[in-house]
Short mmCIF file of C-alpha atoms in Angstrom, two decimals:
data_model
loop_
_atom_site.label_atom_id
_atom_site.label_comp_id
_atom_site.label_asym_id
_atom_site.label_seq_id
_atom_site.Cartn_x
_atom_site.Cartn_y
_atom_site.Cartn_z
CA MET A 1 95.02 110.20 97.63
CA ASP A 2 92.82 109.70 94.58
CA THR A 3 91.81 112.89 92.78
CA HIS A 4 88.59 111.32 91.44
CA THR A 5 85.39 110.57 93.29
CA GLU A 6 84.56 106.92 93.83
CA LYS A 7 81.91 107.17 91.10
CA GLN A 8 84.36 108.76 88.60
CA ARG A 9 87.02 106.16 89.36
CA SER A 10 84.49 103.34 88.94
CA PHE A 11 83.42 104.76 85.57
CA ASN A 12 87.05 105.11 84.39
CA MET A 13 87.91 101.57 85.45
CA SER A 14 84.81 100.16 83.72
CA ARG A 15 86.09 101.54 80.40
CA ILE A 16 89.33 99.54 80.53
CA LYS A 17 89.12 96.59 78.17
CA SER A 18 91.04 93.35 78.24
CA LYS A 19 90.51 92.50 74.56
CA TRP A 20 90.82 94.66 71.46
CA THR A 21 92.85 97.31 73.21
CA ARG A 22 94.26 100.11 71.05
CA PRO A 23 97.73 98.48 70.84
CA GLU A 24 96.13 95.13 69.86
CA VAL A 25 94.15 96.84 67.10
CA VAL A 26 97.35 98.48 65.79
CA VAL A 27 99.14 95.10 65.68
CA HIS A 28 96.09 93.44 64.07
CA LYS A 29 95.91 96.09 61.32
CA PHE A 30 99.66 95.81 60.70
CA LEU A 31 99.39 92.04 60.27
CA ILE A 32 96.41 92.36 57.91
CA LYS A 33 98.16 95.06 55.86
CA ASN A 34 101.20 92.79 55.51
CA LYS A 35 99.06 89.73 54.72
CA ILE A 36 100.27 87.84 57.79
CA LYS A 37 97.69 85.23 58.76
CA HIS A 38 96.88 85.29 62.44
CA LYS A 39 94.13 84.62 64.95
CA MET A 40 93.24 87.18 67.59
CA HIS A 41 92.39 85.96 71.10
CA PRO A 42 92.67 82.23 70.36
CA LYS A 43 91.09 79.90 72.87
CA ILE A 44 94.26 78.05 73.84
CA ASN A 45 95.98 77.41 77.13
CA GLY A 46 98.20 80.35 78.06
CA HIS A 47 95.79 82.94 76.60
CA PRO A 48 98.02 84.84 74.14
CA ASP A 49 96.56 87.94 72.49
CA LEU A 50 97.19 86.36 69.10
CA ILE A 51 98.91 83.52 67.31
CA LEU A 52 100.47 83.47 63.86
CA LYS A 53 98.69 80.83 61.77
CA GLY A 54 100.82 77.99 60.45
CA THR A 55 103.46 78.59 63.11
CA LYS A 56 103.84 77.96 66.81
CA THR A 57 104.19 81.67 67.57
CA ALA A 58 102.18 83.25 70.38
CA ILE A 59 102.18 87.01 70.78
CA PHE A 60 101.25 89.07 73.81
CA VAL A 61 100.53 92.79 73.42
CA ASN A 62 101.23 94.05 76.92
CA GLY A 63 100.20 97.38 78.39
CA CYS A 64 103.11 98.98 80.24
CA PHE A 65 101.08 99.68 83.39
CA TRP A 66 99.06 96.47 83.68
CA HIS A 67 102.02 94.15 82.99
CA LYS A 68 104.73 96.15 84.83
CA CYS A 69 107.02 97.10 81.97
CA LYS A 70 110.62 97.29 83.21
CA LYS A 71 111.26 100.32 81.02
CA CYS A 72 108.45 102.70 81.97
CA PHE A 73 106.28 101.31 84.79
CA LYS A 74 105.66 103.60 87.76
CA TRP A 75 103.67 102.62 90.82
CA PRO A 76 100.54 104.71 91.36
CA LYS A 77 100.80 107.29 94.11
CA SER A 78 97.55 106.21 95.76
CA ASN A 79 95.93 102.98 96.88
CA LEU A 80 99.10 100.87 96.77
CA ALA A 81 97.44 98.28 98.99
CA TYR A 82 95.16 97.54 96.03
CA TRP A 83 97.57 98.06 93.13
CA LYS A 84 100.63 96.17 94.34
CA PRO A 85 98.96 92.72 94.65
CA LYS A 86 96.94 93.39 91.46
CA ILE A 87 99.97 94.23 89.30
CA MET A 88 102.21 91.57 90.85
CA GLY A 89 99.44 89.02 90.29
CA ASN A 90 99.36 90.01 86.61
CA VAL A 91 103.14 89.58 86.35
CA LYS A 92 102.99 86.17 88.02
CA ARG A 93 100.14 85.04 85.73
CA ASP A 94 102.06 86.31 82.68
CA ARG A 95 105.14 84.25 83.57
CA LYS A 96 102.97 81.18 84.13
CA ASN A 97 101.27 81.65 80.74
CA TYR A 98 104.58 82.15 78.90
CA LYS A 99 105.92 78.96 80.49
CA LYS A 100 102.78 76.96 79.54
CA LEU A 101 103.02 78.06 75.93
CA ARG A 102 106.74 77.30 75.70
CA LYS A 103 106.07 73.81 77.08
CA MET A 104 103.50 73.40 74.28
CA GLY A 105 106.24 74.27 71.77
CA PHE A 106 105.31 77.91 71.12
CA GLU A 107 107.74 80.73 70.61
CA VAL A 108 106.51 83.56 72.84
CA ILE A 109 106.85 87.15 71.67
CA ILE A 110 105.99 90.08 73.95
CA LEU A 111 105.18 93.42 72.35
CA TRP A 112 105.11 96.35 74.76
CA GLU A 113 102.72 99.28 74.49
CA HIS A 114 105.59 101.81 74.51
CA ASP A 115 107.27 100.08 71.55
CA ILE A 116 104.06 100.14 69.53
CA LYS A 117 103.56 103.84 70.32
CA ARG A 118 107.16 104.59 69.31
CA LEU A 119 106.75 102.77 65.99
CA LEU A 120 103.55 104.70 65.26
CA LYS A 121 105.43 107.99 65.67
CA GLN A 122 108.03 107.01 63.04
#
């Protein structure tokens, strides 16, 4: 059972962004600091979060919950009828996008939210 009212849950969900998430901003700042040329949210097939300019490298910055990280994902305790198809759909779309980019000659790198958080603590 959800501990929030429908209105509270709706507000919380409306605040979740798909671009310029905190982990993406951290990666972006790291690349700028290290003078690594890149393009955030390029409009190319496969929709990576960024590409490294002058290379065929596509990078995805994946949230552990939304992309079902094998290391730390836990299913929500409520509303599984909604969450299971949603999360599994994300995973299926991710695999399809990785495959598309590889067919286009890109190296695909996946950075996980938990790894970025761990590096920030060091």
